[in-house]
């Protein structure tokens, strides 16, 4: 690295600056503006002894190999740029990217399970598939569900991980991360920070050892990349890279490129979408068709609300808003968690976690707030009290 670039990398920079420059500090020195996309699956070398040494080093620590990665499953320079940038945004030493958020969570569970630490303590609600992965024990883990106050009592000698989401998918319930981190003692706390993004919350600063993202959501931000990432210390990152190498859940370099590009606008997207969300919360609150609005204290662009009427009807009537699962895109998305994102969770467990059958989850995008409200207002339909009147008039229509 050029001395000037090293200097700028050391100077503390604000989040907005990191979002645009982290992972790209060397580009000007290379005579480049956009990050290069390296699609190589293999890296030729006439020095087999050197390759053997690099493979041995990776097997020992999981550190990113010095020089070319030998083979695409060990690492990729384009993906490494995204990882470096996300680590800067989350304030961690490292980050390890995966093919999806679920691949990222799986790698964490496998890394701990390989150490004989198969027990997980988790707080509901979680994203539906994370709940399912733990409940079904698909990776040989055993889960104890508890509330934040019960974490310490739930810990066992073989507890390898404590898992929370805040704000949680889909109810937007929040936990006090600092208090939860304290309850975990020496057990690593994983915070799924998908909903908040590092723009609104940096869990590592509050004691989380692992910060997980479904990068499919806000980090990518445009609904065109499936990805996951874990931000953590270098020691844990090494184990995650080794699991990724052995199990193959790697991120494609094109996805790495798109994620790096997505990070550049992350702060402005999150702030603009959050302003839209706050406006929609204002209009939904007190609306006679809406029973309850959930919106986290830290803000953000996700809203959940319970309707008096039929939530399926609301989804069927949106026209501007996209009726689809997922979130964090530039366009506004609505979905019914009990039918889609949390369908794989047992109905009793789901309701017990506060996911009502009347709950709708709205991921607010960057459209004009007035246009969004016009669509939502129409989709919500007539106030419940007006239905008998409409029925009474039906014959005259
Ligand atoms: C979507 C999501 C996941 C899973 O991520 P994928 O990229 O879909 O595998 C995990 N956690 C949260 C909070 C999510 O919203």
Short mmCIF file of C-alpha atoms and ligand atoms in Angstrom, two decimals:
data_model
loop_
_atom_site.label_atom_id
_atom_site.label_comp_id
_atom_site.label_asym_id
_atom_site.label_seq_id
_atom_site.Cartn_x
_atom_site.Cartn_y
_atom_site.Cartn_z
CA UNK A 1 0.00 0.00 0.00
CA UNK A 2 1.24 3.52 -0.78
CA UNK A 3 2.21 5.53 2.35
CA UNK A 4 -0.53 8.09 1.60
CA UNK A 5 -3.17 5.35 1.39
CA UNK A 6 -1.93 3.77 4.62
CA UNK A 7 -2.18 7.13 6.33
CA UNK A 8 -5.76 7.69 5.17
CA UNK A 9 -6.65 4.15 6.26
CA UNK A 10 -5.44 4.92 9.78
CA UNK A 11 -7.17 8.28 10.20
CA UNK A 12 -10.52 7.76 11.93
CA UNK A 13 -13.29 8.34 9.42
CA UNK A 14 -17.01 8.86 9.84
CA UNK A 15 -19.41 6.09 8.84
CA UNK A 16 -20.54 7.92 5.68
CA UNK A 17 -16.93 8.21 4.54
CA UNK A 18 -16.15 4.56 5.32
CA UNK A 19 -19.25 3.48 3.39
CA UNK A 20 -17.86 5.10 0.24
CA UNK A 21 -14.12 4.45 0.68
CA UNK A 22 -13.55 1.36 2.86
CA UNK A 23 -12.32 -1.60 0.84
CA UNK A 24 -11.30 0.76 -1.96
CA UNK A 25 -8.37 2.65 -0.45
CA UNK A 26 -5.86 1.08 -2.84
CA UNK A 27 -7.82 1.69 -6.05
CA UNK A 28 -6.41 5.09 -6.98
CA UNK A 29 -2.90 3.69 -6.51
CA UNK A 30 -3.82 0.92 -8.94
CA UNK A 31 -5.08 3.50 -11.44
CA UNK A 32 -8.65 2.25 -11.01
CA UNK A 33 -11.91 3.88 -10.01
CA UNK A 34 -14.37 0.96 -9.85
CA UNK A 35 -13.34 -2.16 -7.93
CA UNK A 36 -12.05 -4.93 -10.21
CA UNK A 37 -14.10 -8.14 -10.37
CA UNK A 38 -11.89 -11.22 -10.11
CA UNK A 39 -13.83 -14.22 -11.42
CA UNK A 40 -10.93 -16.70 -11.15
CA UNK A 41 -11.74 -20.06 -9.64
CA UNK A 42 -8.05 -20.98 -9.49
CA UNK A 43 -4.75 -19.08 -9.26
CA UNK A 44 -1.82 -20.43 -11.30
CA UNK A 45 1.58 -20.73 -9.65
CA UNK A 46 4.82 -22.51 -10.57
CA UNK A 47 5.82 -22.48 -6.91
CA UNK A 48 4.17 -25.59 -5.41
CA UNK A 49 6.28 -25.29 -2.25
CA UNK A 50 4.92 -21.80 -1.71
CA UNK A 51 1.35 -23.03 -2.30
CA UNK A 52 1.86 -25.81 0.25
CA UNK A 53 3.04 -23.25 2.81
CA UNK A 54 0.03 -21.02 2.15
CA UNK A 55 -2.37 -23.97 2.52
CA UNK A 56 -0.66 -25.02 5.77
CA UNK A 57 -0.95 -21.48 7.11
CA UNK A 58 -4.66 -21.37 6.24
CA UNK A 59 -5.24 -24.75 7.90
CA UNK A 60 -3.52 -23.48 11.06
CA UNK A 61 -5.27 -20.14 11.55
CA UNK A 62 -7.80 -19.53 8.77
CA UNK A 63 -6.09 -16.21 8.05
CA UNK A 64 -6.62 -14.90 4.52
CA UNK A 65 -3.72 -16.33 2.45
CA UNK A 66 -0.90 -13.89 1.61
CA UNK A 67 -0.96 -13.25 -2.12
CA UNK A 68 -3.28 -15.07 -4.54
CA UNK A 69 -5.82 -17.33 -2.76
CA UNK A 70 -4.68 -20.62 -4.42
CA UNK A 71 -8.30 -21.66 -5.08
CA UNK A 72 -11.61 -19.78 -5.14
CA UNK A 73 -12.98 -21.49 -2.05
CA UNK A 74 -10.14 -20.10 0.11
CA UNK A 75 -10.90 -16.50 -0.73
CA UNK A 76 -11.53 -13.97 -3.46
CA UNK A 77 -10.06 -10.46 -3.82
CA UNK A 78 -13.38 -8.84 -4.82
CA UNK A 79 -15.27 -10.46 -1.95
CA UNK A 80 -12.39 -9.48 0.36
CA UNK A 81 -13.04 -5.81 -0.48
CA UNK A 82 -16.64 -6.15 0.67
CA UNK A 83 -15.54 -7.99 3.81
CA UNK A 84 -12.99 -5.30 4.67
CA UNK A 85 -15.56 -2.55 4.13
CA UNK A 86 -18.25 -4.22 6.25
CA UNK A 87 -15.75 -4.83 9.06
CA UNK A 88 -14.95 -1.11 9.04
CA UNK A 89 -18.64 -0.20 9.19
CA UNK A 90 -19.34 -2.61 12.06
CA UNK A 91 -16.12 -1.70 13.89
CA UNK A 92 -14.73 -5.26 13.95
CA UNK A 93 -11.33 -6.67 13.01
CA UNK A 94 -12.70 -8.83 10.21
CA UNK A 95 -15.76 -10.02 8.34
CA UNK A 96 -16.43 -13.26 6.47
CA UNK A 97 -18.93 -13.35 3.61
CA UNK A 98 -21.15 -16.29 2.66
CA UNK A 99 -23.57 -17.29 -0.07
CA UNK A 100 -26.57 -16.23 2.04
CA UNK A 101 -27.52 -15.16 5.54
CA UNK A 102 -28.45 -18.76 6.35
CA UNK A 103 -25.06 -20.00 5.12
CA UNK A 104 -23.44 -17.45 7.45
CA UNK A 105 -25.47 -18.60 10.46
CA UNK A 106 -24.79 -22.26 9.56
CA UNK A 107 -21.04 -21.59 9.50
CA UNK A 108 -21.17 -20.06 12.99
CA UNK A 109 -23.12 -23.06 14.35
CA UNK A 110 -20.75 -25.52 12.66
CA UNK A 111 -17.68 -23.70 13.97
CA UNK A 112 -18.97 -23.91 17.54
CA UNK A 113 -20.33 -27.46 17.16
CA UNK A 114 -16.91 -28.62 15.94
CA UNK A 115 -15.56 -27.51 19.33
CA UNK A 116 -18.14 -29.68 21.13
CA UNK A 117 -20.27 -26.63 21.95
CA UNK A 118 -23.58 -27.74 20.46
CA UNK A 119 -25.97 -25.91 22.77
CA UNK A 120 -27.45 -22.59 21.67
CA UNK A 121 -29.44 -20.13 23.76
CA UNK A 122 -31.75 -17.98 21.65
CA UNK A 123 -34.40 -15.31 22.11
CA UNK A 124 -37.57 -15.30 19.99
CA UNK A 125 -38.61 -13.96 17.65
CA UNK A 126 -35.89 -14.66 15.12
CA UNK A 127 -36.10 -14.71 11.34
CA UNK A 128 -38.29 -17.73 10.51
CA UNK A 129 -35.58 -19.87 8.93
CA UNK A 130 -33.09 -19.13 11.75
CA UNK A 131 -35.77 -20.31 14.20
CA UNK A 132 -36.36 -23.39 12.03
CA UNK A 133 -32.65 -24.23 11.74
CA UNK A 134 -32.31 -24.20 15.53
CA UNK A 135 -35.65 -25.82 16.38
CA UNK A 136 -35.18 -28.67 13.89
CA UNK A 137 -31.58 -29.16 15.03
CA UNK A 138 -30.57 -29.65 11.41
CA UNK A 139 -26.89 -29.07 12.21
CA UNK A 140 -26.88 -31.18 15.36
CA UNK A 141 -27.37 -28.24 17.70
CA UNK A 142 -29.77 -28.12 20.64
CA UNK A 143 -31.60 -24.89 21.45
CA UNK A 144 -32.99 -23.40 24.64
CA UNK A 145 -35.45 -20.58 23.96
CA UNK A 146 -35.61 -17.91 26.62
CA UNK A 147 -36.24 -14.22 27.13
CA UNK A 148 -33.32 -11.82 27.66
CA UNK A 149 -33.71 -12.01 31.45
CA UNK A 150 -33.37 -15.80 31.35
CA UNK A 151 -30.14 -16.03 29.36
CA UNK A 152 -27.73 -16.47 32.27
CA UNK A 153 -29.81 -19.30 33.75
CA UNK A 154 -30.04 -21.03 30.38
CA UNK A 155 -26.26 -21.22 29.89
CA UNK A 156 -24.65 -24.68 30.17
CA UNK A 157 -21.03 -25.86 30.00
CA UNK A 158 -21.64 -26.87 26.37
CA UNK A 159 -23.32 -23.60 25.35
CA UNK A 160 -21.47 -22.35 22.28
CA UNK A 161 -23.59 -19.37 21.29
CA UNK A 162 -26.25 -16.92 22.38
CA UNK A 163 -28.36 -15.62 19.52
CA UNK A 164 -30.58 -12.53 19.42
CA UNK A 165 -32.07 -10.27 16.77
CA UNK A 166 -32.68 -6.61 17.52
CA UNK A 167 -34.87 -5.19 16.13
CA UNK A 168 -36.29 -8.66 15.59
CA UNK A 169 -37.87 -10.01 12.45
CA UNK A 170 -40.85 -9.52 12.15
CA UNK A 171 -42.14 -7.85 15.33
CA UNK A 172 -39.32 -5.29 15.62
CA UNK A 173 -38.96 -6.21 19.31
CA UNK A 174 -35.73 -4.80 20.74
CA UNK A 175 -33.37 -6.17 23.35
CA UNK A 176 -30.85 -4.25 25.44
CA UNK A 177 -27.70 -5.50 23.72
CA UNK A 178 -25.32 -4.31 26.41
CA UNK A 179 -27.31 -6.09 29.13
CA UNK A 180 -27.61 -9.25 27.01
CA UNK A 181 -23.87 -9.24 26.28
CA UNK A 182 -23.25 -9.02 30.01
CA UNK A 183 -25.59 -11.99 30.65
CA UNK A 184 -23.59 -14.14 28.22
CA UNK A 185 -20.41 -14.12 30.28
CA UNK A 186 -17.73 -15.76 28.17
CA UNK A 187 -20.16 -17.33 25.69
CA UNK A 188 -20.06 -15.51 22.33
CA UNK A 189 -23.11 -13.36 21.64
CA UNK A 190 -24.29 -13.25 18.03
CA UNK A 191 -26.50 -10.30 17.15
CA UNK A 192 -28.39 -10.47 13.87
CA UNK A 193 -28.09 -6.82 12.81
CA UNK A 194 -29.90 -7.22 9.48
CA UNK A 195 -32.74 -4.83 10.35
CA UNK A 196 -30.69 -2.08 12.01
CA UNK A 197 -27.59 -2.08 9.77
CA UNK A 198 -24.41 -0.46 11.14
CA UNK A 199 -25.97 2.89 10.27
CA UNK A 200 -28.37 2.62 13.23
CA UNK A 201 -26.60 0.18 15.55
CA UNK A 202 -23.12 -1.33 15.97
CA UNK A 203 -23.57 -4.37 18.24
CA UNK A 204 -19.81 -5.06 18.52
CA UNK A 205 -19.49 -1.79 20.45
CA UNK A 206 -22.09 -3.11 22.88
CA UNK A 207 -20.35 -6.42 23.54
CA UNK A 208 -21.47 -8.73 20.73
CA UNK A 209 -18.64 -10.98 19.53
CA UNK A 210 -20.43 -11.80 16.27
CA UNK A 211 -22.56 -9.50 14.12
CA UNK A 212 -24.53 -11.27 11.41
CA UNK A 213 -26.23 -9.81 8.36
CA UNK A 214 -28.45 -11.18 5.73
CA UNK A 215 -26.60 -8.97 3.24
CA UNK A 216 -29.44 -9.85 0.87
CA UNK A 217 -31.36 -7.07 2.59
CA UNK A 218 -30.04 -3.55 3.27
CA UNK A 219 -26.35 -4.11 2.51
CA UNK A 220 -27.11 -5.13 -1.07
CA UNK A 221 -30.12 -2.87 -1.02
CA UNK A 222 -31.51 -3.47 -4.50
CA UNK A 223 -33.10 -6.91 -4.29
CA UNK A 224 -30.57 -8.50 -6.66
CA UNK A 225 -28.00 -10.23 -4.42
CA UNK A 226 -28.32 -13.17 -2.01
CA UNK A 227 -25.53 -12.96 0.58
CA UNK A 228 -24.63 -13.23 4.23
CA UNK A 229 -21.75 -11.93 6.32
CA UNK A 230 -20.42 -12.25 9.86
CA UNK A 231 -18.39 -9.37 11.31
CA UNK A 232 -16.17 -10.46 14.22
CA UNK A 233 -12.64 -10.64 15.62
CA UNK A 234 -9.83 -12.12 13.52
CA UNK A 235 -9.65 -15.32 15.61
CA UNK A 236 -13.30 -16.21 15.04
CA UNK A 237 -13.07 -15.08 11.41
CA UNK A 238 -10.30 -17.64 10.88
CA UNK A 239 -12.56 -20.46 12.03
CA UNK A 240 -15.39 -19.21 9.86
CA UNK A 241 -13.10 -19.10 6.79
CA UNK A 242 -12.05 -22.68 7.50
CA UNK A 243 -15.69 -23.80 7.73
CA UNK A 244 -16.48 -21.86 4.56
CA UNK A 245 -13.56 -23.51 2.77
CA UNK A 246 -14.62 -27.00 3.86
CA UNK A 247 -18.38 -26.64 3.38
CA UNK A 248 -18.37 -24.40 0.31
CA UNK A 249 -20.89 -21.67 1.15
CA UNK A 250 -18.80 -19.05 -0.63
CA UNK A 251 -20.08 -15.75 -2.00
CA UNK A 252 -19.80 -15.26 -5.75
CA UNK A 253 -17.39 -12.43 -6.73
CA UNK A 254 -20.12 -10.63 -8.72
CA UNK A 255 -22.21 -10.59 -5.55
CA UNK A 256 -19.19 -9.26 -3.65
CA UNK A 257 -18.91 -6.44 -6.19
CA UNK A 258 -22.61 -5.57 -5.93
CA UNK A 259 -22.44 -5.58 -2.13
CA UNK A 260 -19.44 -3.26 -2.11
CA UNK A 261 -21.37 -0.94 -4.40
CA UNK A 262 -24.43 -1.26 -2.16
CA UNK A 263 -22.45 -0.23 0.91
CA UNK A 264 -21.54 3.09 -0.69
CA UNK A 265 -25.16 4.27 -0.51
CA UNK A 266 -26.14 2.36 2.65
CA UNK A 267 -26.19 5.38 4.99
CA UNK A 268 -28.23 7.59 2.63
CA UNK A 269 -30.61 4.76 1.75
CA UNK A 270 -31.22 3.83 5.38
CA UNK A 271 -31.76 7.44 6.44
CA UNK A 272 -34.11 8.29 3.58
CA UNK A 273 -36.13 5.08 3.93
CA UNK A 274 -36.31 5.60 7.70
CA UNK A 275 -37.75 9.08 7.18
CA UNK A 276 -40.40 7.56 4.91
CA UNK A 277 -41.10 4.87 7.50
CA UNK A 278 -41.51 7.44 10.27
CA UNK A 279 -44.08 9.26 8.12
CA UNK A 280 -46.01 6.03 7.45
CA UNK A 281 -45.91 5.16 11.16
CA UNK A 282 -47.43 8.56 11.88
CA UNK A 283 -50.27 7.87 9.44
CA UNK A 284 -50.86 4.26 10.52
CA UNK A 285 -50.93 5.13 14.22
CA UNK A 286 -54.48 5.86 15.24
CA UNK A 287 -55.89 4.76 11.89
CA UNK A 288 -59.18 2.97 12.66
CA UNK A 289 -58.24 0.06 10.35
CA UNK A 290 -55.01 -0.60 12.22
CA UNK A 291 -55.03 -2.34 15.60
CA UNK A 292 -51.37 -1.90 16.49
CA UNK A 293 -48.21 -0.42 15.02
CA UNK A 294 -44.75 -1.74 15.90
CA UNK A 295 -41.81 0.56 15.31
CA UNK A 296 -38.48 0.30 17.13
CA UNK A 297 -36.98 3.02 19.32
CA UNK A 298 -33.85 3.11 17.20
CA UNK A 299 -35.98 3.86 14.15
CA UNK A 300 -35.26 2.30 10.79
CA UNK A 301 -37.18 1.49 7.65
CA UNK A 302 -39.10 -1.58 8.88
CA UNK A 303 -42.66 -1.31 10.19
CA UNK A 304 -44.95 -4.04 11.46
CA UNK A 305 -48.66 -3.48 12.01
CA UNK A 306 -51.71 -5.51 12.88
CA UNK A 307 -54.93 -4.89 10.99
CA UNK A 308 -58.51 -5.32 12.20
CA UNK A 309 -59.49 -6.74 8.82
CA UNK A 310 -58.06 -9.56 6.72
CA UNK A 311 -54.28 -9.13 6.20
CA UNK A 312 -54.41 -11.28 3.03
CA UNK A 313 -56.79 -8.72 1.49
CA UNK A 314 -54.31 -5.91 2.17
CA UNK A 315 -51.51 -7.82 0.44
CA UNK A 316 -53.78 -8.57 -2.52
CA UNK A 317 -54.69 -4.88 -2.99
CA UNK A 318 -51.30 -3.13 -3.06
CA UNK A 319 -50.27 -1.83 -6.50
CA UNK A 320 -47.22 0.42 -6.00
CA UNK A 321 -45.91 -1.53 -3.00
CA UNK A 322 -44.37 -4.88 -3.97
CA UNK A 323 -46.17 -7.85 -2.37
CA UNK A 324 -43.09 -9.96 -1.62
CA UNK A 325 -41.03 -11.46 1.15
CA UNK A 326 -37.53 -10.08 1.83
CA UNK A 327 -36.72 -6.51 2.76
CA UNK A 328 -34.20 -3.72 2.59
CA UNK A 329 -34.62 -2.93 -1.08
CA UNK A 330 -35.05 0.48 -2.70
CA UNK A 331 -38.70 -0.41 -3.32
CA UNK A 332 -41.29 -0.90 -0.59
CA UNK A 333 -42.23 -4.52 0.14
CA UNK A 334 -45.12 -5.93 2.16
CA UNK A 335 -45.64 -9.49 3.34
CA UNK A 336 -47.66 -11.54 5.82
CA UNK A 337 -45.15 -13.21 8.19
CA UNK A 338 -47.54 -15.96 9.35
CA UNK A 339 -47.88 -17.05 5.70
CA UNK A 340 -44.35 -16.53 4.39
CA UNK A 341 -41.27 -15.41 6.34
CA UNK A 342 -42.32 -17.21 9.54
CA UNK A 343 -44.40 -20.02 8.01
CA UNK A 344 -41.78 -22.63 8.94
CA UNK A 345 -42.14 -21.76 12.63
CA UNK A 346 -44.74 -23.81 14.54
CA UNK A 347 -47.93 -21.72 14.81
CA UNK A 348 -47.95 -21.89 18.61
CA UNK A 349 -44.31 -20.84 18.88
CA UNK A 350 -44.92 -18.09 16.34
CA UNK A 351 -47.88 -16.62 18.18
CA UNK A 352 -46.05 -17.05 21.49
CA UNK A 353 -43.26 -14.87 20.09
CA UNK A 354 -45.76 -12.12 19.33
CA UNK A 355 -46.20 -12.84 15.62
CA UNK A 356 -49.95 -12.36 15.35
CA UNK A 357 -51.85 -13.81 12.37
CA UNK A 358 -52.99 -10.24 11.67
CA UNK A 359 -49.45 -8.87 11.50
CA UNK A 360 -48.12 -7.39 8.26
CA UNK A 361 -44.46 -6.49 7.77
CA UNK A 362 -43.61 -3.47 5.66
CA UNK A 363 -40.09 -2.78 4.39
CA UNK A 364 -40.22 0.88 3.46
CA UNK A 365 -38.24 1.96 0.41
CA UNK A 366 -37.31 5.19 -1.29
CA UNK A 367 -40.53 6.09 -3.09
CA UNK A 368 -42.37 9.30 -2.22
CA UNK A 369 -44.05 8.90 1.19
CA UNK A 370 -47.31 10.39 -0.12
CA UNK A 371 -47.45 7.87 -2.96
CA UNK A 372 -46.75 5.04 -0.52
CA UNK A 373 -49.49 6.18 1.81
CA UNK A 374 -51.97 6.49 -1.07
CA UNK A 375 -51.30 2.85 -2.00
CA UNK A 376 -51.40 1.60 1.59
CA UNK A 377 -54.50 3.64 2.37
CA UNK A 378 -56.34 2.07 -0.57
CA UNK A 379 -55.03 -1.41 0.26
CA UNK A 380 -56.24 -1.13 3.86
CA UNK A 381 -59.74 -0.78 2.47
CA UNK A 382 -62.80 0.52 4.23
CA UNK A 383 -62.74 0.94 8.01
CA UNK A 384 -64.18 -2.16 9.70
CA UNK A 385 -67.09 -0.12 11.04
CA UNK A 386 -68.09 0.83 7.50
CA UNK A 387 -68.46 -2.74 6.29
CA UNK A 388 -72.06 -3.22 7.50
CA UNK A 389 -72.97 0.06 5.80
CA UNK A 390 -71.33 -1.01 2.55
CA UNK A 391 -73.10 -4.35 2.75
CA UNK A 392 -76.34 -2.51 3.32
CA UNK A 393 -75.72 -0.44 0.20
CA UNK A 394 -74.46 -3.35 -1.88
CA UNK A 395 -77.83 -3.87 -3.49
CA UNK A 396 -77.92 -0.30 -4.83
CA UNK A 397 -74.41 -0.38 -6.40
C1 LIG B 1 -33.48 -12.78 5.58
C2 LIG B 1 -32.91 -12.90 6.93
C3 LIG B 1 -31.99 -13.91 7.24
C4 LIG B 1 -31.59 -14.97 6.24
O1 LIG B 1 -30.83 -14.41 5.22
P1 LIG B 1 -30.77 -15.02 3.71
O2 LIG B 1 -29.84 -14.09 3.04
O3 LIG B 1 -32.17 -15.00 3.18
O4 LIG B 1 -30.24 -16.40 3.83
C5 LIG B 1 -31.45 -13.92 8.50
N1 LIG B 1 -31.81 -13.01 9.43
C6 LIG B 1 -32.69 -12.03 9.17
C7 LIG B 1 -33.05 -11.07 10.23
C8 LIG B 1 -33.28 -11.95 7.92
O5 LIG B 1 -34.18 -10.99 7.67
#
